[in-house]
Amino acid sequence: MHPVASHTRRSALTLGALLALAGCSLVSPVAEPEQAAAAKSPGNPFEIVASPNLLDRLEIGEPEWTSVSATLSVASRVEVDERRAVRVGAQVSGRIKEVFVNEGDTVTAGKVLAVIYSTQLSETQAEFLKAYTREQLAQRAVERAKQLLEADVIGIAELQRREAELADAEAEIAAARDQLSVLGMS
């Protein structure tokens, strides 16, 4: 037999014998509190002396293994720790299409929480694309006008008109880019 198992078995038998002797104590359950206090060993912190009221409710028996489970019902209220909660909002209005996290989930910076369908954002993106296309066309028109001016096909006024159109297109694309930036797009 293994030495640790033998030692454990001996300890368990010794404990069982001590509990059996404690159950056969000479102090009766109806003994006076003074007698119980006199029988108490002042040096043993594990010794418990029960009052007569407690002895009426105690059941003394053989020690045995059993599973213990208890349910305790109490009145309570669950609250969110406001110091750990964060308010989440979007820079655009719209309808939520998908949600990727649940309340209480831990998230990191940059994680996508939800997808929002926003008509305002869609319209602003379309305006940006139109302004980009106009700017590209105006740039090509200025380049052609410079070539035509060098060939003496058009006058300087036509080149200046096309350069003004390019400046307008550049201003439109800058405004559309700023609007997208306000809506959280880069």
CSV table of C-alpha atoms in Angstrom, one decimal:
chain,number,residue,atom,x,y,z
A,1,MET,CA,0.0,0.0,0.0
A,2,HIS,CA,1.2,3.5,-0.8
A,3,PRO,CA,2.6,5.4,2.3
A,4,VAL,CA,0.5,8.5,1.6
A,5,ALA,CA,-2.7,6.4,1.2
A,6,SER,CA,-1.9,4.5,4.4
A,7,HIS,CA,-1.4,7.8,6.3
A,8,THR,CA,-4.7,9.2,4.9
A,9,ARG,CA,-6.5,6.0,5.9
A,10,ARG,CA,-5.1,6.2,9.4
A,11,SER,CA,-6.0,9.8,9.7
A,12,ALA,CA,-9.6,9.1,8.6
A,13,LEU,CA,-9.9,6.2,11.1
A,14,THR,CA,-8.5,8.4,13.9
A,15,LEU,CA,-11.0,11.2,13.1
A,16,GLY,CA,-13.9,8.7,13.0
A,17,ALA,CA,-12.9,7.3,16.4
A,18,LEU,CA,-12.7,10.8,17.9
A,19,LEU,CA,-16.1,11.7,16.5
A,20,ALA,CA,-17.6,8.5,17.9
A,21,LEU,CA,-16.1,9.3,21.4
A,22,ALA,CA,-17.4,12.8,21.2
A,23,GLY,CA,-20.9,11.4,20.6
A,24,CYS,CA,-20.5,9.2,23.8
A,25,SER,CA,-19.4,12.1,26.0
A,26,LEU,CA,-20.4,12.1,29.6
A,27,VAL,CA,-21.9,15.6,29.3
A,28,SER,CA,-25.6,15.0,28.5
A,29,PRO,CA,-27.5,17.3,26.2
A,30,VAL,CA,-29.6,18.6,29.0
A,31,ALA,CA,-26.6,19.5,31.2
A,32,GLU,CA,-26.4,22.9,32.6
A,33,PRO,CA,-24.6,25.6,30.7
A,34,GLU,CA,-22.1,25.9,33.6
A,35,GLN,CA,-21.2,22.2,33.3
A,36,ALA,CA,-20.7,22.6,29.6
A,37,ALA,CA,-18.5,25.6,30.0
A,38,ALA,CA,-16.5,23.7,32.6
A,39,ALA,CA,-16.1,20.7,30.3
A,40,LYS,CA,-14.8,22.9,27.5
A,41,SER,CA,-11.0,22.9,26.9
A,42,PRO,CA,-9.8,26.4,26.7
A,43,GLY,CA,-6.9,25.3,24.5
A,44,ASN,CA,-8.9,23.7,21.7
A,45,PRO,CA,-10.2,26.3,19.2
A,46,PHE,CA,-12.2,23.6,17.3
A,47,GLU,CA,-14.4,22.6,20.2
A,48,ILE,CA,-17.9,23.9,20.0
A,49,VAL,CA,-20.3,23.9,23.0
A,50,ALA,CA,-23.9,24.1,22.0
A,51,SER,CA,-26.6,25.8,24.0
A,52,PRO,CA,-29.7,23.8,25.1
A,53,ASN,CA,-31.8,25.6,22.4
A,54,LEU,CA,-29.4,24.6,19.7
A,55,LEU,CA,-29.1,21.0,21.1
A,56,ASP,CA,-32.8,20.6,20.6
A,57,ARG,CA,-32.4,21.3,16.9
A,58,LEU,CA,-29.2,19.2,16.4
A,59,GLU,CA,-29.2,15.6,15.2
A,60,ILE,CA,-26.2,13.6,16.3
A,61,GLY,CA,-25.2,10.6,14.1
A,62,GLU,CA,-22.5,8.8,12.2
A,63,PRO,CA,-20.4,11.0,9.9
A,64,GLU,CA,-21.0,10.3,6.2
A,65,TRP,CA,-20.4,11.8,2.8
A,66,THR,CA,-23.3,13.5,1.1
A,67,SER,CA,-23.8,16.2,-1.5
A,68,VAL,CA,-25.1,19.5,-0.3
A,69,SER,CA,-26.9,21.9,-2.5
A,70,ALA,CA,-28.9,24.8,-1.3
A,71,THR,CA,-30.9,27.5,-3.1
A,72,LEU,CA,-31.2,30.9,-1.6
A,73,SER,CA,-33.9,33.3,-2.9
A,74,VAL,CA,-33.3,36.9,-2.0
A,75,ALA,CA,-34.7,40.2,-3.3
A,76,SER,CA,-32.2,41.9,-5.5
A,77,ARG,CA,-31.6,44.3,-8.4
A,78,VAL,CA,-29.1,44.1,-11.2
A,79,GLU,CA,-27.5,47.4,-12.3
A,80,VAL,CA,-24.9,48.3,-14.9
A,81,ASP,CA,-21.6,49.6,-13.7
A,82,GLU,CA,-21.7,53.0,-15.3
A,83,ARG,CA,-18.0,53.4,-14.9
A,84,ARG,CA,-17.4,50.5,-17.3
A,85,ALA,CA,-20.2,51.2,-19.7
A,86,VAL,CA,-19.7,53.3,-22.9
A,87,ARG,CA,-22.4,55.1,-24.9
A,88,VAL,CA,-22.1,54.2,-28.6
A,89,GLY,CA,-23.5,56.3,-31.4
A,90,ALA,CA,-23.1,56.9,-35.1
A,91,GLN,CA,-22.4,60.1,-37.0
A,92,VAL,CA,-25.1,59.2,-39.5
A,93,SER,CA,-28.8,58.4,-39.1
A,94,GLY,CA,-30.1,55.3,-40.6
A,95,ARG,CA,-31.4,51.8,-40.1
A,96,ILE,CA,-29.3,49.1,-38.4
A,97,LYS,CA,-28.8,46.2,-40.9
A,98,GLU,CA,-26.5,43.9,-38.8
A,99,VAL,CA,-25.3,43.8,-35.2
A,100,PHE,CA,-22.0,41.9,-34.5
A,101,VAL,CA,-21.8,42.2,-30.7
A,102,ASN,CA,-24.2,41.7,-27.8
A,103,GLU,CA,-24.7,43.9,-24.7
A,104,GLY,CA,-22.0,43.0,-22.1
A,105,ASP,CA,-19.5,41.8,-24.7
A,106,THR,CA,-15.9,43.1,-24.4
A,107,VAL,CA,-14.8,45.0,-27.5
A,108,THR,CA,-11.6,46.5,-28.7
A,109,ALA,CA,-11.0,49.8,-30.5
A,110,GLY,CA,-11.7,49.6,-34.2
A,111,LYS,CA,-14.0,46.5,-33.9
A,112,VAL,CA,-17.1,46.8,-36.1
A,113,LEU,CA,-20.2,46.7,-33.8
A,114,ALA,CA,-22.9,47.1,-36.4
A,115,VAL,CA,-23.7,48.0,-40.0
A,116,ILE,CA,-26.0,50.9,-40.6
A,117,TYR,CA,-27.8,51.6,-43.9
A,118,SER,CA,-27.9,55.4,-44.2
A,119,THR,CA,-29.6,57.2,-47.2
A,120,GLN,CA,-27.8,60.4,-46.2
A,121,LEU,CA,-24.4,58.7,-46.4
A,122,SER,CA,-25.3,57.0,-49.7
A,123,GLU,CA,-26.4,60.3,-51.2
A,124,THR,CA,-23.2,62.0,-50.0
A,125,GLN,CA,-21.1,59.3,-51.5
A,126,ALA,CA,-22.9,59.6,-54.9
A,127,GLU,CA,-22.3,63.4,-54.8
A,128,PHE,CA,-18.6,62.8,-54.2
A,129,LEU,CA,-18.4,60.4,-57.1
A,130,LYS,CA,-20.2,62.9,-59.4
A,131,ALA,CA,-17.8,65.7,-58.3
A,132,TYR,CA,-14.8,63.4,-58.9
A,133,THR,CA,-16.0,62.6,-62.4
A,134,ARG,CA,-16.6,66.3,-63.2
A,135,GLU,CA,-13.1,67.2,-61.9
A,136,GLN,CA,-11.5,64.5,-64.1
A,137,LEU,CA,-13.4,65.8,-67.2
A,138,ALA,CA,-12.5,69.4,-66.4
A,139,GLN,CA,-8.8,68.4,-66.0
A,140,ARG,CA,-8.8,66.8,-69.4
A,141,ALA,CA,-10.7,69.8,-71.0
A,142,VAL,CA,-8.0,72.2,-69.6
A,143,GLU,CA,-5.3,70.0,-71.1
A,144,ARG,CA,-7.0,69.9,-74.5
A,145,ALA,CA,-7.6,73.7,-74.4
A,146,LYS,CA,-3.9,74.3,-73.7
A,147,GLN,CA,-3.0,72.2,-76.8
A,148,LEU,CA,-5.6,74.0,-78.9
A,149,LEU,CA,-4.3,77.4,-77.7
A,150,GLU,CA,-0.8,76.4,-78.7
A,151,ALA,CA,-2.1,75.4,-82.1
A,152,ASP,CA,-3.9,78.7,-82.3
A,153,VAL,CA,-7.3,77.1,-82.7
A,154,ILE,CA,-9.0,78.7,-79.7
A,155,GLY,CA,-8.5,82.0,-77.8
A,156,ILE,CA,-7.2,82.6,-74.3
A,157,ALA,CA,-10.7,83.3,-73.1
A,158,GLU,CA,-11.8,79.7,-73.9
A,159,LEU,CA,-8.8,78.3,-71.9
A,160,GLN,CA,-9.6,80.6,-68.9
A,161,ARG,CA,-13.3,79.4,-69.0
A,162,ARG,CA,-12.2,75.7,-68.9
A,163,GLU,CA,-9.7,76.5,-66.0
A,164,ALA,CA,-12.6,78.2,-64.1
A,165,GLU,CA,-14.7,75.0,-64.7
A,166,LEU,CA,-11.8,73.0,-63.3
A,167,ALA,CA,-11.6,75.2,-60.2
A,168,ASP,CA,-15.4,74.8,-59.7
A,169,ALA,CA,-15.1,71.0,-60.0
A,170,GLU,CA,-12.1,71.0,-57.5
A,171,ALA,CA,-14.2,73.0,-55.0
A,172,GLU,CA,-17.1,70.6,-55.4
A,173,ILE,CA,-15.0,67.6,-54.8
A,174,ALA,CA,-13.4,69.3,-51.7
A,175,ALA,CA,-16.9,70.0,-50.3
A,176,ALA,CA,-18.0,66.5,-51.0
A,177,ARG,CA,-14.9,65.1,-49.3
A,178,ASP,CA,-15.5,67.4,-46.3
A,179,GLN,CA,-19.1,66.2,-46.0
A,180,LEU,CA,-18.0,62.6,-46.1
A,181,SER,CA,-15.4,63.4,-43.4
A,182,VAL,CA,-18.2,64.9,-41.2
A,183,LEU,CA,-20.1,61.6,-41.6
A,184,GLY,CA,-17.1,59.6,-40.5
A,185,MET,CA,-15.8,58.5,-43.8
A,186,SER,CA,-12.2,59.0,-44.8
